[in-house]
Coordinates of C-alpha atoms in Angstrom, one line a residue:
M1 CA -0.3 -19.6 -16.0
I2 CA 1.5 -17.3 -13.7
Q3 CA -0.6 -14.0 -15.2
I4 CA -3.6 -16.4 -13.8
L5 CA -2.3 -17.4 -10.6
E6 CA -1.3 -13.6 -10.0
Q7 CA -4.7 -12.2 -11.1
A8 CA -6.3 -15.6 -9.1
L9 CA -4.3 -14.3 -5.8
I10 CA -5.8 -10.5 -6.2
L11 CA -9.0 -11.8 -6.5
S12 CA -8.7 -14.1 -3.6
I13 CA -8.3 -11.2 -1.4
L14 CA -12.0 -9.8 -2.7
S15 CA -13.4 -12.6 -2.1
L16 CA -11.8 -12.8 1.1
G17 CA -14.1 -9.9 1.7
V18 CA -16.8 -10.7 0.7
Y19 CA -16.8 -14.1 2.3
I20 CA -16.6 -12.2 5.7
T21 CA -20.0 -10.1 4.7
F22 CA -21.7 -13.3 3.3
K23 CA -21.1 -16.2 5.0
I24 CA -19.0 -14.7 8.5
I25 CA -22.0 -12.2 9.8
D26 CA -24.8 -13.1 6.5
T27 CA -24.8 -9.3 6.4
P28 CA -25.3 -8.9 2.2
D29 CA -23.2 -6.2 0.9
L30 CA -22.8 -4.5 -2.5
T31 CA -20.4 -1.6 -1.1
V32 CA -17.8 -4.0 -2.1
D33 CA -17.9 -3.0 -6.2
G34 CA -17.4 0.9 -5.1
S35 CA -14.9 0.1 -2.0
Y36 CA -12.7 -2.0 -4.0
V37 CA -12.8 0.7 -6.5
L38 CA -11.8 3.7 -4.1
G39 CA -8.7 1.6 -2.2
G40 CA -7.7 1.7 -6.1
S41 CA -8.3 5.3 -7.1
V42 CA -6.9 6.3 -3.4
A43 CA -3.5 4.0 -3.8
V44 CA -2.7 5.7 -7.2
S45 CA -3.5 9.1 -6.0
L46 CA -1.4 9.2 -2.8
M47 CA 1.1 8.0 -5.5
Y48 CA 1.1 10.7 -6.8
I49 CA 1.7 13.2 -4.2
G50 CA 4.6 11.3 -2.8
I51 CA 3.6 8.7 -0.7
P52 CA 5.6 5.1 -0.7
W53 CA 3.1 2.2 -2.5
G54 CA 3.1 0.5 1.0
L55 CA 1.5 3.2 3.2
S56 CA -0.6 3.8 -0.3
I57 CA -2.1 0.7 -0.4
F58 CA -2.8 0.1 3.3
I59 CA -4.6 3.7 3.1
G60 CA -6.7 2.5 0.4
S61 CA -7.5 -0.3 1.8
F62 CA -8.8 1.9 5.4
A63 CA -10.7 3.8 2.7
G64 CA -12.4 0.9 1.4
G65 CA -12.8 -0.3 5.5
L66 CA -14.4 3.0 5.8
S67 CA -17.3 2.9 2.9
G68 CA -18.6 -0.7 4.8
I69 CA -18.5 1.6 8.5
L70 CA -20.5 3.8 6.3
T71 CA -22.8 1.2 5.0
G72 CA -23.0 -0.2 8.9
I73 CA -24.0 3.4 10.5
I74 CA -26.6 4.0 7.8
H75 CA -27.7 0.9 8.7
A76 CA -27.8 1.1 12.1
K77 CA -28.9 4.7 13.1
T78 CA -31.5 4.7 9.7
K79 CA -32.4 1.2 10.4
I80 CA -32.7 0.8 6.7
N81 CA -32.1 -2.3 4.9
P82 CA -28.2 -3.4 5.2
L83 CA -28.8 -4.1 1.5
L84 CA -30.3 -1.0 -0.1
A85 CA -28.0 1.1 2.7
S86 CA -25.2 -1.0 0.6
I87 CA -26.3 -0.1 -2.9
L88 CA -26.8 4.1 -1.6
V89 CA -22.9 3.4 -0.7
M90 CA -22.3 2.3 -3.9
T91 CA -23.9 5.3 -6.0
M92 CA -22.3 7.7 -3.6
L93 CA -18.6 5.9 -4.2
Y94 CA -19.0 6.0 -8.0
S95 CA -19.3 10.1 -7.8
I96 CA -16.6 10.1 -5.1
N97 CA -14.3 8.1 -6.9
I98 CA -14.3 10.4 -9.6
R99 CA -13.2 13.6 -7.9
I100 CA -10.2 11.7 -6.5
M101 CA -8.7 10.4 -9.4
D102 CA -10.0 13.5 -10.9
G103 CA -11.5 11.7 -13.7
P104 CA -12.3 8.9 -14.5
N105 CA -9.6 6.9 -14.4
L106 CA -5.5 7.4 -13.4
P107 CA -2.8 6.0 -14.5
I108 CA 0.2 5.0 -11.9
P109 CA 2.7 8.1 -11.5
K110 CA 6.2 7.7 -13.2
I111 CA 9.9 9.3 -12.5
Q112 CA 11.9 10.8 -15.4
K113 CA 15.3 10.2 -15.1
E114 CA 18.1 11.4 -17.1
S115 CA 21.3 9.2 -18.0
S116 CA 24.3 10.1 -20.3
V117 CA 24.6 8.2 -23.6
S118 CA 28.2 7.6 -24.2
L119 CA 30.2 5.4 -27.3
S120 CA 33.1 3.9 -26.2
G121 CA 35.5 1.0 -28.0
T122 CA 33.6 0.7 -31.0
K123 CA 33.8 0.5 -35.1
L124 CA 33.6 4.3 -34.5
D125 CA 36.2 4.8 -32.5
E126 CA 38.2 2.4 -34.9
M127 CA 36.9 4.4 -38.0
F128 CA 37.7 7.7 -36.6
E129 CA 41.1 6.4 -34.9
M130 CA 39.7 7.6 -31.8
N131 CA 40.8 4.5 -29.8
N132 CA 40.2 5.4 -25.4
T133 CA 37.7 8.2 -26.4
T134 CA 34.3 8.5 -25.1
I135 CA 32.2 10.3 -27.7
S136 CA 29.3 12.1 -25.6
L137 CA 25.6 12.1 -27.6
G138 CA 24.1 13.7 -24.7
K139 CA 21.3 12.2 -22.4
E140 CA 18.3 10.4 -23.0
N141 CA 14.8 10.8 -20.8
K142 CA 13.8 7.3 -19.5
S143 CA 10.5 6.9 -17.1
F144 CA 10.4 4.6 -14.3
T145 CA 6.8 3.9 -12.9
K146 CA 6.6 3.6 -8.3
N147 CA 4.8 0.4 -9.3
F148 CA 6.2 -2.4 -6.6
L149 CA 5.1 -5.1 -8.4
E150 CA 7.1 -4.9 -11.9
T151 CA 9.6 -7.4 -10.2
N152 CA 8.8 -10.9 -8.8
T153 CA 4.9 -9.9 -9.0
F154 CA 3.8 -13.5 -8.0
I155 CA 6.1 -13.9 -4.9
K156 CA 4.6 -10.6 -3.4
L157 CA 1.1 -11.1 -4.6
L158 CA 1.6 -14.7 -2.4
I159 CA 2.9 -12.8 0.6
F160 CA -0.1 -10.6 1.0
S161 CA -2.8 -13.4 0.3
M162 CA -1.3 -15.7 2.6
S163 CA -0.3 -12.8 4.8
S164 CA -4.3 -11.6 5.0
Y165 CA -5.4 -15.5 5.2
F166 CA -3.4 -15.5 8.6
L167 CA -4.4 -12.8 10.0
L168 CA -7.8 -12.9 9.4
F169 CA -7.3 -16.6 11.5
L170 CA -5.5 -15.1 14.1
F171 CA -8.7 -12.7 14.5
L172 CA -11.3 -15.1 14.2
K173 CA -9.5 -17.0 16.8
T174 CA -9.5 -14.5 19.9
E175 CA -12.4 -13.1 21.5
L176 CA -13.6 -10.0 19.8
G177 CA -13.2 -12.7 16.3
L178 CA -15.9 -15.4 18.2
S179 CA -18.1 -12.9 18.9
L180 CA -18.5 -12.0 15.7
R181 CA -18.8 -15.6 14.3
A182 CA -21.0 -15.5 16.8
F183 CA -23.2 -12.5 16.0
G184 CA -23.4 -14.3 12.1
S185 CA -25.1 -17.0 13.6
N186 CA -27.3 -14.9 16.0
K187 CA -27.0 -11.1 15.3
Y188 CA -29.0 -10.3 18.5
G189 CA -28.1 -13.0 21.2
I190 CA -24.7 -12.0 21.1
I191 CA -26.8 -9.0 23.5
S192 CA -26.3 -11.8 26.3
F193 CA -22.7 -11.0 26.1
G194 CA -22.9 -7.4 26.4
I195 CA -22.0 -6.7 23.0
K196 CA -24.3 -4.5 20.7
P197 CA -25.4 -6.3 17.5
E198 CA -24.4 -2.6 15.6
F199 CA -21.0 -2.9 16.1
L200 CA -19.7 -6.3 15.3
S201 CA -22.0 -5.1 12.0
I202 CA -20.1 -2.3 11.1
L203 CA -16.8 -4.1 12.4
G204 CA -17.7 -7.1 10.0
L205 CA -18.4 -4.7 7.1
F206 CA -15.2 -3.0 7.7
L207 CA -12.9 -5.9 7.7
G208 CA -14.8 -6.8 4.5
N209 CA -14.6 -3.7 2.7
F210 CA -10.8 -3.3 3.7
F211 CA -10.2 -6.5 2.2
A212 CA -12.5 -5.8 -0.9
G213 CA -10.1 -2.3 -1.1
L214 CA -6.8 -4.1 -0.5
S215 CA -7.8 -6.2 -3.9
G216 CA -8.3 -3.2 -5.8
S217 CA -5.5 -1.3 -4.5
L218 CA -3.4 -4.3 -5.7
F219 CA -5.2 -4.5 -8.9
S220 CA -4.6 -1.1 -9.3
M221 CA -0.5 -1.7 -8.9
Y222 CA -0.8 -4.9 -11.3
A223 CA -2.7 -3.0 -14.3
G224 CA -1.1 0.5 -14.0
F225 CA -3.8 2.2 -13.5
S226 CA -6.9 2.6 -11.7
D227 CA -11.0 2.8 -13.4
V228 CA -13.8 4.2 -11.9
N229 CA -15.8 1.0 -13.9
M230 CA -13.0 -2.0 -12.7
G231 CA -15.5 -2.8 -9.4
Q232 CA -18.3 -3.2 -11.8
G233 CA -19.8 -6.8 -10.8
M234 CA -16.8 -8.0 -8.7
L235 CA -19.5 -8.8 -5.8
V236 CA -20.7 -11.3 -8.2
T237 CA -17.2 -12.6 -8.9
G238 CA -16.6 -12.8 -5.5
L239 CA -19.6 -14.7 -4.3
A240 CA -18.6 -16.9 -7.4
T241 CA -15.5 -17.8 -6.0
V242 CA -16.4 -18.4 -2.6
I243 CA -19.1 -20.5 -3.5
L244 CA -16.4 -22.8 -5.8
G245 CA -14.7 -23.0 -2.9
E246 CA -17.2 -24.0 -0.6
I247 CA -18.1 -27.3 -3.3
I248 CA -13.9 -27.3 -3.4
L249 CA -13.4 -28.3 0.1
G250 CA -16.7 -29.8 1.1
K251 CA -18.6 -29.6 4.7
K252 CA -15.2 -29.1 6.7
E253 CA -14.9 -27.8 9.9
Y254 CA -15.0 -23.6 10.1
F255 CA -11.0 -22.7 10.0
Y256 CA -10.8 -26.0 7.7
K257 CA -13.3 -24.0 5.1
L258 CA -11.8 -20.6 5.8
P259 CA -9.4 -21.0 2.0
A260 CA -12.6 -21.4 0.2
P261 CA -11.9 -18.0 -1.3
F262 CA -8.6 -19.1 -2.2
F263 CA -9.1 -22.2 -3.9
G264 CA -11.9 -21.1 -5.3
A265 CA -10.5 -17.7 -6.8
I266 CA -7.6 -19.7 -8.6
I267 CA -10.4 -22.5 -10.0
Y268 CA -12.4 -19.7 -11.3
S269 CA -9.6 -18.1 -12.8
I270 CA -8.3 -20.8 -14.8
I271 CA -12.3 -21.8 -15.7
I272 CA -12.5 -18.4 -17.0
T273 CA -9.5 -18.3 -18.9
M274 CA -10.5 -21.0 -20.4
V275 CA -13.7 -20.1 -21.6
I276 CA -12.5 -17.0 -22.9
K277 CA -9.9 -18.7 -24.8
Y278 CA -12.1 -21.6 -26.7
G279 CA -15.5 -21.2 -25.6
Y280 CA -15.8 -19.6 -29.3
K281 CA -15.9 -22.8 -30.4
I282 CA -19.4 -23.1 -28.5
G283 CA -20.8 -19.1 -29.8
F284 CA -19.7 -18.0 -26.5
K285 CA -18.8 -14.0 -26.4
S286 CA -16.6 -12.1 -23.7
S287 CA -19.7 -10.5 -23.2
D288 CA -21.7 -13.8 -22.2
L289 CA -19.6 -14.0 -19.0
K290 CA -21.3 -12.1 -16.7
L291 CA -24.1 -13.6 -17.4
T292 CA -22.8 -17.1 -17.1
T293 CA -21.5 -16.4 -13.4
V294 CA -24.9 -15.4 -12.1
L295 CA -26.3 -18.3 -13.6
F296 CA -23.5 -20.3 -12.0
I297 CA -24.2 -19.1 -8.8
I298 CA -28.5 -19.6 -9.0
G299 CA -27.7 -23.3 -10.1
V300 CA -25.6 -24.1 -7.6
I301 CA -28.1 -22.2 -5.1
L302 CA -31.2 -24.5 -6.2
S303 CA -28.7 -27.5 -6.1
R304 CA -28.2 -27.0 -2.3
R305 CA -31.9 -26.0 -1.8
L306 CA -32.8 -29.2 -3.1
E307 CA -30.4 -31.0 -1.3
V308 CA -31.4 -29.6 2.1
T309 CA -35.3 -30.1 0.8
K310 CA -34.4 -33.9 0.2
W311 CA -32.0 -34.3 3.3
L312 CA -35.4 -33.1 5.9
N313 CA -37.6 -34.9 3.6
L314 CA -35.6 -37.9 4.7
K315 CA -35.6 -36.7 8.2
K316 CA -39.6 -36.7 8.0
L317 CA -40.0 -39.9 7.0
Q318 CA -37.3 -41.3 9.7
L319 CA -39.4 -39.4 11.8
S320 CA -42.8 -40.6 11.1
T321 CA -42.1 -44.8 10.5
T322 CA -40.3 -44.8 14.1
T323 CA -43.2 -42.6 16.0
I324 CA -45.4 -46.0 13.8
R325 CA -43.6 -48.3 15.3

């Protein structure tokens, strides 16, 4: 159960990035699949040259954010649809990630340490009458990884996750954060405040992909490696967790809905684990996981559309009844 929660905490940070792009600034962004891997590949590669894990994770996250900036610049300067711009950047990142890792994957580096091995006060001493004598058997090589998540994993991931939510919460209450939220509601109405929409679009894409890069960096530390294919389908997974979290929280005020990705990631991880563990009884295969996730998203969107349609029809009926009277 602890492992499920640990993976859910990593996923919740990714979902937070998806929440920023799709919910706050209302911009479809597929860069996440590439920036997730970029964060992990940069973090692991930096550890090979002796950079501390904390700085490696931050630079990896920032690199993910830069990919979001690139998407925003392509969209703003060439007027390409943001969805197409993000697909172009995501495709580029596949090759870039392979170059960074110098291959399709890269494990976390290990430190080789030598330690002396000795026997003292054992039955061997009694056999040879060598009391209070130490027999040296040479040196033993031991390898230690630079992975900081080897101990107290859950607590450390919880700190990262809660810090991410708290910092975003504080940012969204600032003047710039309020402008970003206003941009999502009315992309060109924000011009009246003297702020360029392009700037807010790039800022939102940077933040969304920064959290995606942070999630990828933490996952690489958690798994012990970075792989060029580990980001495949992460956008769909992030969307599923956001939607699931909103279903759980219901219709709340804006800041009360902010933890939706967190709760959604936990519930999603538990459901997926149960499906993988017991799904074989109904013929479910692990290869069906992405299909099931997409069908879930489509089903939720359709059900919400039906609810909105019913509500609009009810309002029209009430207005027509009032007019007749």
